[in-house]
Amino acid sequence: VTEDTPPLTLQERTLPAVADLIKSGRARRIVVMTGAGISTAAGIPDFRSPDTGLYANLAALNLPEPEAVFDLTFFRQNPRPFYVLARELYPGARYRPTISHVFLALLARKGLLHALFTQNIDCLERAGGVPGDRIVEAHGSFASQRCVDCKVLFDEGKMRGFVERGEVPRADDGVCGGLVKPDIVFFGEPLPRAFFDRMSAVKEADLVLVMGTSLQVHPFAGLPDMVNEDIPRVLFNLERVGSFGTQADDVMVLGDCDGGVRRLADELGWRDELEKTWREL
Ligand code: APR
């Protein structure tokens, strides 16, 4: 942030004020943090929404508790529930990026996206047009898979076949035959190196957008609290989450994130470009 960036005053803390920060050029290193809430409009359930969330709908798999489906110890004992779910979640052409994903691509296209930290494994940010070098996939992705024991990589084409058939792949290099797991971060696993390497970007932000996340899972959930206190944080979420509302410059746009993003695009004069880009995906 340059010295001459005056902090947002009380009455300025609204979407038009956020739009002015961007239009005036005072915000040009925007850091965004996203969760499953930005993909629900694409038809991918989030995790914790009461009725529609994944964790409310895994009962059929009779798990000890819903999160077990992403627990490494449980996976080693019983990989089947994960592979039932993987069939649902595996990225493919069937899911289309949302307006929110495309808005992030517009930020990048306009040279305003300093970094995008995502918890999502659906790769829709990339599909929506966000350049890969801007994206930090904090919880990994389905882009690669390996044996949980010897870490040998497993062929993607074979993986897609196993996932589509709902079968459990095992390392087939004739060495250990251990279970194959996609490189998504399970509970009990460390986050990718890139997450820690790129974390400093949060301190360089001059505007932070947090979208579609319950901020329940650490260390990702700690990112919004790393933001410098004079930097505005804008939440686009159905519900208030984390420490939002405790910092003077917090702006909360509560409701559907696509709607909130459309309102911001209107204030920015980007609405036509946003809708056109989304239609042409
Ligand atoms: N618009 C705005 N907010 C939404 C929308 C929407 N259309 N749909 C859902 N939300 C909000 C929910 O109200 C909730 O606050 O998005 C948030 C989604 O929270 P979670 O389901 O907990 O998803 P997420 O925060 O991404 O979960 C974090 O938990 O299970 C682990 O590793 C998994 O990455 C995941 C992590």
mmCIF file of C-alpha atoms and ligand atoms in Angstrom:
data_model
loop_
_atom_site.group_PDB
_atom_site.id
_atom_site.type_symbol
_atom_site.label_atom_id
_atom_site.label_comp_id
_atom_site.label_asym_id
_atom_site.label_seq_id
_atom_site.Cartn_x
_atom_site.Cartn_y
_atom_site.Cartn_z
ATOM 1 C CA VAL A 1 0.000 0.000 0.000
ATOM 2 C CA THR A 2 1.471 3.421 -0.882
ATOM 3 C CA GLU A 3 1.747 5.925 2.012
ATOM 4 C CA ASP A 4 -0.899 8.180 0.441
ATOM 5 C CA THR A 5 -3.667 5.537 0.655
ATOM 6 C CA PRO A 6 -6.012 7.017 3.276
ATOM 7 C CA PRO A 7 -7.902 4.307 5.251
ATOM 8 C CA LEU A 8 -11.565 3.921 4.295
ATOM 9 C CA THR A 9 -13.707 6.029 6.648
ATOM 10 C CA LEU A 10 -16.827 4.662 8.326
ATOM 11 C CA GLN A 11 -19.421 5.905 5.804
ATOM 12 C CA GLU A 12 -17.186 4.860 2.890
ATOM 13 C CA ARG A 13 -17.347 1.183 3.893
ATOM 14 C CA THR A 14 -19.737 0.133 1.115
ATOM 15 C CA LEU A 15 -19.498 -1.514 -2.304
ATOM 16 C CA PRO A 16 -19.358 1.844 -4.142
ATOM 17 C CA ALA A 17 -16.432 2.758 -1.918
ATOM 18 C CA VAL A 18 -14.749 -0.575 -2.730
ATOM 19 C CA ALA A 19 -15.383 0.078 -6.428
ATOM 20 C CA ASP A 20 -13.841 3.551 -6.062
ATOM 21 C CA LEU A 21 -10.737 2.025 -4.474
ATOM 22 C CA ILE A 22 -10.360 -0.115 -7.601
ATOM 23 C CA LYS A 23 -11.362 2.527 -10.183
ATOM 24 C CA SER A 24 -9.105 5.169 -8.581
ATOM 25 C CA GLY A 25 -6.125 2.817 -8.859
ATOM 26 C CA ARG A 26 -5.657 2.852 -5.071
ATOM 27 C CA ALA A 27 -6.328 -0.925 -5.080
ATOM 28 C CA ARG A 28 -4.192 -2.729 -7.603
ATOM 29 C CA ARG A 29 -2.838 -5.663 -5.607
ATOM 30 C CA ILE A 30 -6.052 -7.497 -4.763
ATOM 31 C CA VAL A 31 -5.742 -10.768 -2.858
ATOM 32 C CA VAL A 32 -8.722 -13.125 -2.998
ATOM 33 C CA MET A 33 -9.531 -16.118 -0.741
ATOM 34 C CA THR A 34 -12.206 -18.531 -1.893
ATOM 35 C CA GLY A 35 -14.049 -21.629 -0.732
ATOM 36 C CA ALA A 36 -16.734 -24.015 -1.914
ATOM 37 C CA GLY A 37 -19.415 -21.309 -1.782
ATOM 38 C CA ILE A 38 -18.236 -19.856 -5.094
ATOM 39 C CA SER A 39 -18.868 -23.174 -6.854
ATOM 40 C CA THR A 40 -22.305 -24.079 -5.478
ATOM 41 C CA ALA A 41 -23.936 -22.122 -8.316
ATOM 42 C CA ALA A 42 -22.027 -24.440 -10.690
ATOM 43 C CA GLY A 43 -23.833 -27.397 -9.118
ATOM 44 C CA ILE A 44 -21.005 -28.532 -6.835
ATOM 45 C CA PRO A 45 -22.286 -28.817 -3.266
ATOM 46 C CA ASP A 46 -20.260 -27.089 -0.575
ATOM 47 C CA PHE A 47 -19.318 -28.971 2.593
ATOM 48 C CA ARG A 48 -21.122 -27.421 5.543
ATOM 49 C CA SER A 49 -24.339 -25.815 4.303
ATOM 50 C CA PRO A 50 -27.052 -27.430 6.482
ATOM 51 C CA ASP A 51 -29.104 -29.420 3.937
ATOM 52 C CA THR A 52 -27.245 -29.195 0.670
ATOM 53 C CA GLY A 53 -23.655 -29.512 1.942
ATOM 54 C CA LEU A 54 -21.644 -32.635 1.200
ATOM 55 C CA TYR A 55 -21.204 -33.436 4.850
ATOM 56 C CA ALA A 56 -24.993 -33.529 5.300
ATOM 57 C CA ASN A 57 -25.310 -35.959 2.412
ATOM 58 C CA LEU A 58 -22.634 -38.554 3.141
ATOM 59 C CA ALA A 59 -24.915 -40.431 5.560
ATOM 60 C CA ALA A 60 -25.346 -43.174 2.938
ATOM 61 C CA LEU A 61 -21.656 -43.978 3.335
ATOM 62 C CA ASN A 62 -22.072 -44.617 7.113
ATOM 63 C CA LEU A 63 -18.881 -42.769 8.028
ATOM 64 C CA PRO A 64 -17.808 -42.361 11.672
ATOM 65 C CA GLU A 65 -18.202 -38.631 10.972
ATOM 66 C CA PRO A 66 -18.564 -36.811 7.620
ATOM 67 C CA GLU A 67 -15.024 -35.411 7.515
ATOM 68 C CA ALA A 68 -13.703 -39.007 7.640
ATOM 69 C CA VAL A 69 -14.158 -39.104 3.875
ATOM 70 C CA PHE A 70 -11.150 -36.758 3.683
ATOM 71 C CA ASP A 71 -9.217 -38.283 6.592
ATOM 72 C CA LEU A 72 -5.965 -40.033 5.701
ATOM 73 C CA THR A 73 -6.128 -42.634 8.500
ATOM 74 C CA PHE A 74 -9.702 -43.549 7.595
ATOM 75 C CA PHE A 75 -8.822 -43.605 3.862
ATOM 76 C CA ARG A 76 -6.059 -46.167 4.470
ATOM 77 C CA GLN A 77 -8.576 -48.409 6.266
ATOM 78 C CA ASN A 78 -11.436 -47.828 3.827
ATOM 79 C CA PRO A 79 -10.791 -45.845 0.603
ATOM 80 C CA ARG A 80 -14.204 -46.693 -0.873
ATOM 81 C CA PRO A 81 -16.258 -43.759 0.500
ATOM 82 C CA PHE A 82 -13.713 -41.302 -0.883
ATOM 83 C CA TYR A 83 -13.874 -42.900 -4.328
ATOM 84 C CA VAL A 84 -17.676 -42.790 -4.256
ATOM 85 C CA LEU A 85 -17.372 -39.040 -3.612
ATOM 86 C CA ALA A 86 -14.511 -38.581 -6.105
ATOM 87 C CA ARG A 87 -16.892 -39.564 -8.885
ATOM 88 C CA GLU A 88 -19.034 -36.520 -7.905
ATOM 89 C CA LEU A 89 -16.160 -34.101 -7.441
ATOM 90 C CA TYR A 90 -13.746 -35.135 -10.198
ATOM 91 C CA PRO A 91 -13.192 -32.095 -12.440
ATOM 92 C CA GLY A 92 -14.514 -32.514 -15.928
ATOM 93 C CA ALA A 93 -16.428 -30.601 -18.559
ATOM 94 C CA ARG A 94 -19.698 -31.148 -16.716
ATOM 95 C CA TYR A 95 -19.187 -28.209 -14.315
ATOM 96 C CA ARG A 96 -19.165 -24.673 -15.685
ATOM 97 C CA PRO A 97 -17.395 -21.790 -13.889
ATOM 98 C CA THR A 98 -19.704 -19.312 -12.134
ATOM 99 C CA ILE A 99 -19.997 -15.556 -12.466
ATOM 100 C CA SER A 100 -17.790 -15.311 -9.384
ATOM 101 C CA HIS A 101 -15.028 -17.356 -11.039
ATOM 102 C CA VAL A 102 -15.240 -15.144 -14.130
ATOM 103 C CA PHE A 103 -15.092 -11.975 -12.018
ATOM 104 C CA LEU A 104 -11.762 -13.213 -10.634
ATOM 105 C CA ALA A 105 -10.567 -13.800 -14.202
ATOM 106 C CA LEU A 106 -11.531 -10.163 -15.005
ATOM 107 C CA LEU A 107 -9.493 -8.955 -12.037
ATOM 108 C CA ALA A 108 -6.522 -10.903 -13.432
ATOM 109 C CA ARG A 109 -7.133 -9.660 -16.993
ATOM 110 C CA LYS A 110 -7.037 -6.085 -15.662
ATOM 111 C CA GLY A 111 -3.751 -6.720 -13.824
ATOM 112 C CA LEU A 112 -5.403 -6.336 -10.420
ATOM 113 C CA LEU A 113 -5.210 -9.917 -9.078
ATOM 114 C CA HIS A 114 -2.146 -10.172 -6.861
ATOM 115 C CA ALA A 115 -2.963 -13.727 -5.691
ATOM 116 C CA LEU A 116 -5.925 -16.082 -5.400
ATOM 117 C CA PHE A 117 -5.854 -18.545 -2.507
ATOM 118 C CA THR A 118 -8.470 -21.224 -3.069
ATOM 119 C CA GLN A 119 -9.577 -24.143 -0.902
ATOM 120 C CA ASN A 120 -11.456 -25.656 -3.823
ATOM 121 C CA ILE A 121 -10.331 -28.728 -5.745
ATOM 122 C CA ASP A 122 -12.707 -28.253 -8.677
ATOM 123 C CA CYS A 123 -10.208 -26.290 -10.828
ATOM 124 C CA LEU A 124 -13.025 -23.910 -11.838
ATOM 125 C CA GLU A 125 -10.889 -20.804 -11.222
ATOM 126 C CA ARG A 126 -8.550 -21.938 -13.988
ATOM 127 C CA ALA A 127 -11.477 -22.977 -16.186
ATOM 128 C CA GLY A 128 -12.974 -19.509 -15.599
ATOM 129 C CA GLY A 129 -9.823 -17.884 -17.004
ATOM 130 C CA VAL A 130 -7.681 -17.125 -13.966
ATOM 131 C CA PRO A 131 -4.018 -17.631 -14.971
ATOM 132 C CA GLY A 132 -2.439 -20.587 -13.173
ATOM 133 C CA ASP A 133 0.449 -18.489 -11.832
ATOM 134 C CA ARG A 134 -2.054 -16.385 -9.811
ATOM 135 C CA ILE A 135 -3.706 -19.406 -8.160
ATOM 136 C CA VAL A 136 -2.588 -21.050 -4.912
ATOM 137 C CA GLU A 137 -4.496 -24.327 -4.517
ATOM 138 C CA ALA A 138 -4.188 -24.496 -0.737
ATOM 139 C CA HIS A 139 -5.958 -27.862 -0.481
ATOM 140 C CA GLY A 140 -4.286 -29.334 -3.557
ATOM 141 C CA SER A 141 -6.243 -30.555 -6.556
ATOM 142 C CA PHE A 142 -7.101 -33.585 -8.634
ATOM 143 C CA ALA A 143 -4.416 -32.532 -11.140
ATOM 144 C CA SER A 144 -2.142 -35.395 -10.037
ATOM 145 C CA GLN A 145 -2.314 -38.571 -7.910
ATOM 146 C CA ARG A 146 0.197 -40.872 -6.250
ATOM 147 C CA CYS A 147 0.615 -43.917 -4.020
ATOM 148 C CA VAL A 148 0.096 -42.960 -0.376
ATOM 149 C CA ASP A 149 3.009 -45.237 0.623
ATOM 150 C CA CYS A 150 5.781 -44.993 -1.962
ATOM 151 C CA LYS A 151 4.500 -41.695 -3.519
ATOM 152 C CA VAL A 152 4.988 -43.023 -7.049
ATOM 153 C CA LEU A 153 2.871 -40.991 -9.483
ATOM 154 C CA PHE A 154 -0.161 -42.661 -11.065
ATOM 155 C CA ASP A 155 -1.227 -42.123 -14.675
ATOM 156 C CA GLU A 156 -4.030 -39.566 -15.078
ATOM 157 C CA GLY A 157 -5.831 -41.470 -17.852
ATOM 158 C CA LYS A 158 -5.946 -44.620 -15.708
ATOM 159 C CA MET A 159 -7.069 -42.520 -12.720
ATOM 160 C CA ARG A 160 -9.987 -41.049 -14.655
ATOM 161 C CA GLY A 161 -11.043 -44.611 -15.607
ATOM 162 C CA PHE A 162 -10.976 -45.836 -12.003
ATOM 163 C CA VAL A 163 -12.866 -42.751 -10.782
ATOM 164 C CA GLU A 164 -15.533 -43.092 -13.455
ATOM 165 C CA ARG A 165 -16.003 -46.768 -12.581
ATOM 166 C CA GLY A 166 -16.052 -45.912 -8.862
ATOM 167 C CA GLU A 167 -13.143 -48.312 -8.304
ATOM 168 C CA VAL A 168 -10.149 -47.922 -5.980
ATOM 169 C CA PRO A 169 -6.816 -47.600 -7.848
ATOM 170 C CA ARG A 170 -3.613 -49.128 -6.473
ATOM 171 C CA ALA A 171 -0.043 -48.296 -7.510
ATOM 172 C CA ASP A 172 0.708 -50.518 -10.505
ATOM 173 C CA ASP A 173 4.437 -50.054 -10.893
ATOM 174 C CA GLY A 174 4.892 -53.561 -9.544
ATOM 175 C CA VAL A 175 6.661 -52.334 -6.429
ATOM 176 C CA CYS A 176 4.400 -51.647 -3.438
ATOM 177 C CA GLY A 177 0.796 -51.737 -4.714
ATOM 178 C CA GLY A 178 -0.280 -49.127 -2.199
ATOM 179 C CA LEU A 179 -3.504 -47.109 -2.380
ATOM 180 C CA VAL A 180 -3.547 -44.258 -4.896
ATOM 181 C CA LYS A 181 -4.905 -40.894 -3.695
ATOM 182 C CA PRO A 182 -5.260 -37.651 -5.621
ATOM 183 C CA ASP A 183 -3.004 -34.793 -4.476
ATOM 184 C CA ILE A 184 -5.821 -33.133 -2.554
ATOM 185 C CA VAL A 185 -5.014 -32.302 1.042
ATOM 186 C CA PHE A 186 -6.683 -34.664 3.501
ATOM 187 C CA PHE A 187 -7.151 -33.860 7.171
ATOM 188 C CA GLY A 188 -3.880 -34.866 8.785
ATOM 189 C CA GLU A 189 -1.794 -33.897 5.751
ATOM 190 C CA PRO A 190 0.383 -30.796 5.338
ATOM 191 C CA LEU A 191 -0.700 -28.109 2.870
ATOM 192 C CA PRO A 192 1.359 -27.745 -0.314
ATOM 193 C CA ARG A 193 4.665 -25.872 -0.085
ATOM 194 C CA ALA A 194 3.246 -23.215 -2.396
ATOM 195 C CA PHE A 195 0.726 -22.187 0.264
ATOM 196 C CA PHE A 196 3.446 -21.235 2.730
ATOM 197 C CA ASP A 197 5.712 -19.797 0.050
ATOM 198 C CA ARG A 198 2.982 -17.506 -1.295
ATOM 199 C CA MET A 199 1.432 -16.531 2.060
ATOM 200 C CA SER A 200 3.454 -13.289 2.147
ATOM 201 C CA ALA A 201 1.263 -12.019 -0.711
ATOM 202 C CA VAL A 202 -1.481 -11.427 1.882
ATOM 203 C CA LYS A 203 0.705 -8.772 3.526
ATOM 204 C CA GLU A 204 1.185 -7.051 0.149
ATOM 205 C CA ALA A 205 -2.538 -6.728 -0.521
ATOM 206 C CA ASP A 206 -4.183 -3.325 -0.794
ATOM 207 C CA LEU A 207 -7.645 -4.932 -0.920
ATOM 208 C CA VAL A 208 -8.775 -8.413 0.173
ATOM 209 C CA LEU A 209 -11.885 -10.269 -1.029
ATOM 210 C CA VAL A 210 -13.061 -13.392 0.844
ATOM 211 C CA MET A 211 -15.719 -15.398 -0.990
ATOM 212 C CA GLY A 212 -17.812 -18.469 -0.250
ATOM 213 C CA THR A 213 -16.034 -19.974 2.720
ATOM 214 C CA SER A 214 -17.016 -20.818 6.292
ATOM 215 C CA LEU A 215 -13.401 -20.167 7.422
ATOM 216 C CA GLN A 216 -13.570 -23.345 9.525
ATOM 217 C CA VAL A 217 -10.418 -25.089 8.358
ATOM 218 C CA HIS A 218 -6.960 -23.904 9.409
ATOM 219 C CA PRO A 219 -4.352 -22.845 8.436
ATOM 220 C CA PHE A 220 -6.294 -21.414 5.449
ATOM 221 C CA ALA A 221 -8.893 -19.879 7.776
ATOM 222 C CA GLY A 222 -6.119 -17.794 9.344
ATOM 223 C CA LEU A 223 -5.336 -15.929 6.100
ATOM 224 C CA PRO A 224 -7.954 -13.144 6.520
ATOM 225 C CA ASP A 225 -6.506 -12.338 9.946
ATOM 226 C CA MET A 226 -3.052 -11.838 8.433
ATOM 227 C CA VAL A 227 -4.274 -8.846 6.437
ATOM 228 C CA ASN A 228 -2.740 -5.500 7.511
ATOM 229 C CA GLU A 229 -5.296 -3.766 9.739
ATOM 230 C CA ASP A 230 -5.605 -0.678 7.486
ATOM 231 C CA ILE A 231 -6.509 -2.799 4.441
ATOM 232 C CA PRO A 232 -10.207 -3.229 3.600
ATOM 233 C CA ARG A 233 -11.532 -6.802 3.711
ATOM 234 C CA VAL A 234 -14.704 -7.525 1.732
ATOM 235 C CA LEU A 235 -16.727 -10.680 2.489
ATOM 236 C CA PHE A 236 -19.040 -12.135 -0.173
ATOM 237 C CA ASN A 237 -20.828 -14.937 1.683
ATOM 238 C CA LEU A 238 -24.298 -16.144 2.660
ATOM 239 C CA GLU A 239 -23.335 -15.752 6.310
ATOM 240 C CA ARG A 240 -20.909 -13.731 8.398
ATOM 241 C CA VAL A 241 -17.791 -15.821 9.102
ATOM 242 C CA GLY A 242 -14.417 -15.621 10.830
ATOM 243 C CA SER A 243 -13.431 -12.272 12.338
ATOM 244 C CA PHE A 244 -15.409 -10.260 9.798
ATOM 245 C CA GLY A 245 -17.081 -7.292 11.411
ATOM 246 C CA THR A 246 -14.337 -6.813 14.019
ATOM 247 C CA GLN A 247 -12.039 -4.663 11.844
ATOM 248 C CA ALA A 248 -12.924 -1.049 11.072
ATOM 249 C CA ASP A 249 -12.565 -1.550 7.334
ATOM 250 C CA ASP A 250 -14.572 -4.767 7.025
ATOM 251 C CA VAL A 251 -17.263 -4.711 4.358
ATOM 252 C CA MET A 252 -19.792 -7.553 4.399
ATOM 253 C CA VAL A 253 -21.843 -8.333 1.287
ATOM 254 C CA LEU A 254 -24.035 -11.062 2.749
ATOM 255 C CA GLY A 255 -26.016 -13.196 0.320
ATOM 256 C CA ASP A 256 -25.329 -15.154 -2.825
ATOM 257 C CA CYS A 257 -21.781 -14.384 -3.981
ATOM 258 C CA ASP A 258 -22.742 -14.183 -7.668
ATOM 259 C CA GLY A 259 -25.272 -11.478 -6.764
ATOM 260 C CA GLY A 260 -22.752 -9.567 -4.676
ATOM 261 C CA VAL A 261 -20.141 -9.773 -7.409
ATOM 262 C CA ARG A 262 -22.673 -8.538 -9.972
ATOM 263 C CA ARG A 263 -23.381 -5.507 -7.768
ATOM 264 C CA LEU A 264 -19.678 -4.753 -7.513
ATOM 265 C CA ALA A 265 -19.312 -5.203 -11.295
ATOM 266 C CA ASP A 266 -22.153 -2.691 -11.763
ATOM 267 C CA GLU A 267 -20.337 -0.167 -9.552
ATOM 268 C CA LEU A 268 -17.148 -0.785 -11.528
ATOM 269 C CA GLY A 269 -18.839 -0.500 -14.931
ATOM 270 C CA TRP A 270 -17.697 -4.046 -15.708
ATOM 271 C CA ARG A 271 -21.127 -5.715 -15.757
ATOM 272 C CA ASP A 272 -21.469 -6.131 -19.558
ATOM 273 C CA GLU A 273 -17.910 -7.426 -19.870
ATOM 274 C CA LEU A 274 -18.545 -9.826 -16.977
ATOM 275 C CA GLU A 275 -21.764 -11.260 -18.418
ATOM 276 C CA LYS A 276 -20.300 -11.471 -21.951
ATOM 277 C CA THR A 277 -17.151 -13.246 -20.767
ATOM 278 C CA TRP A 278 -19.228 -15.690 -18.743
ATOM 279 C CA ARG A 279 -21.594 -16.401 -21.644
ATOM 280 C CA GLU A 280 -18.665 -17.016 -23.976
ATOM 281 C CA LEU A 281 -16.860 -19.525 -21.726
HETATM 282 N N1 APR B 1 -22.935 -17.582 -2.160
HETATM 283 C C1 APR B 1 -22.285 -17.144 -1.049
HETATM 284 N N2 APR B 1 -21.907 -17.977 -0.043
HETATM 285 C C2 APR B 1 -22.204 -19.284 -0.178
HETATM 286 C C3 APR B 1 -22.878 -19.804 -1.310
HETATM 287 C C4 APR B 1 -23.230 -18.886 -2.323
HETATM 288 N N3 APR B 1 -23.866 -19.283 -3.436
HETATM 289 N N4 APR B 1 -23.029 -21.152 -1.131
HETATM 290 C C5 APR B 1 -22.475 -21.451 0.056
HETATM 291 N N5 APR B 1 -21.981 -20.332 0.636
HETATM 292 C C6 APR B 1 -21.238 -20.200 1.882
HETATM 293 C C7 APR B 1 -21.783 -21.027 3.031
HETATM 294 O O1 APR B 1 -22.742 -20.276 3.753
HETATM 295 C C8 APR B 1 -20.538 -21.266 3.859
HETATM 296 O O2 APR B 1 -20.274 -20.170 4.729
HETATM 297 O O3 APR B 1 -19.951 -20.703 1.627
HETATM 298 C C9 APR B 1 -19.426 -21.310 2.798
HETATM 299 C C10 APR B 1 -19.015 -22.729 2.449
HETATM 300 O O4 APR B 1 -18.375 -23.264 3.585
HETATM 301 P P1 APR B 1 -17.881 -24.791 3.559
HETATM 302 O O5 APR B 1 -18.988 -25.642 3.039
HETATM 303 O O6 APR B 1 -17.317 -25.075 4.905
HETATM 304 O O7 APR B 1 -16.732 -24.804 2.462
HETATM 305 P P2 APR B 1 -15.221 -24.341 2.652
HETATM 306 O O8 APR B 1 -15.156 -23.135 3.567
HETATM 307 O O9 APR B 1 -14.636 -24.189 1.310
HETATM 308 O O10 APR B 1 -14.564 -25.621 3.405
HETATM 309 C C11 APR B 1 -13.212 -25.534 3.685
HETATM 310 O O11 APR B 1 -13.241 -27.814 4.461
HETATM 311 O O12 APR B 1 -13.806 -30.023 4.185
HETATM 312 C C12 APR B 1 -12.804 -29.115 4.059
HETATM 313 O O13 APR B 1 -11.022 -29.287 2.585
HETATM 314 C C13 APR B 1 -12.386 -29.020 2.622
HETATM 315 O O14 APR B 1 -11.641 -27.086 1.403
HETATM 316 C C14 APR B 1 -12.656 -27.576 2.263
HETATM 317 C C15 APR B 1 -12.589 -26.892 3.614
#
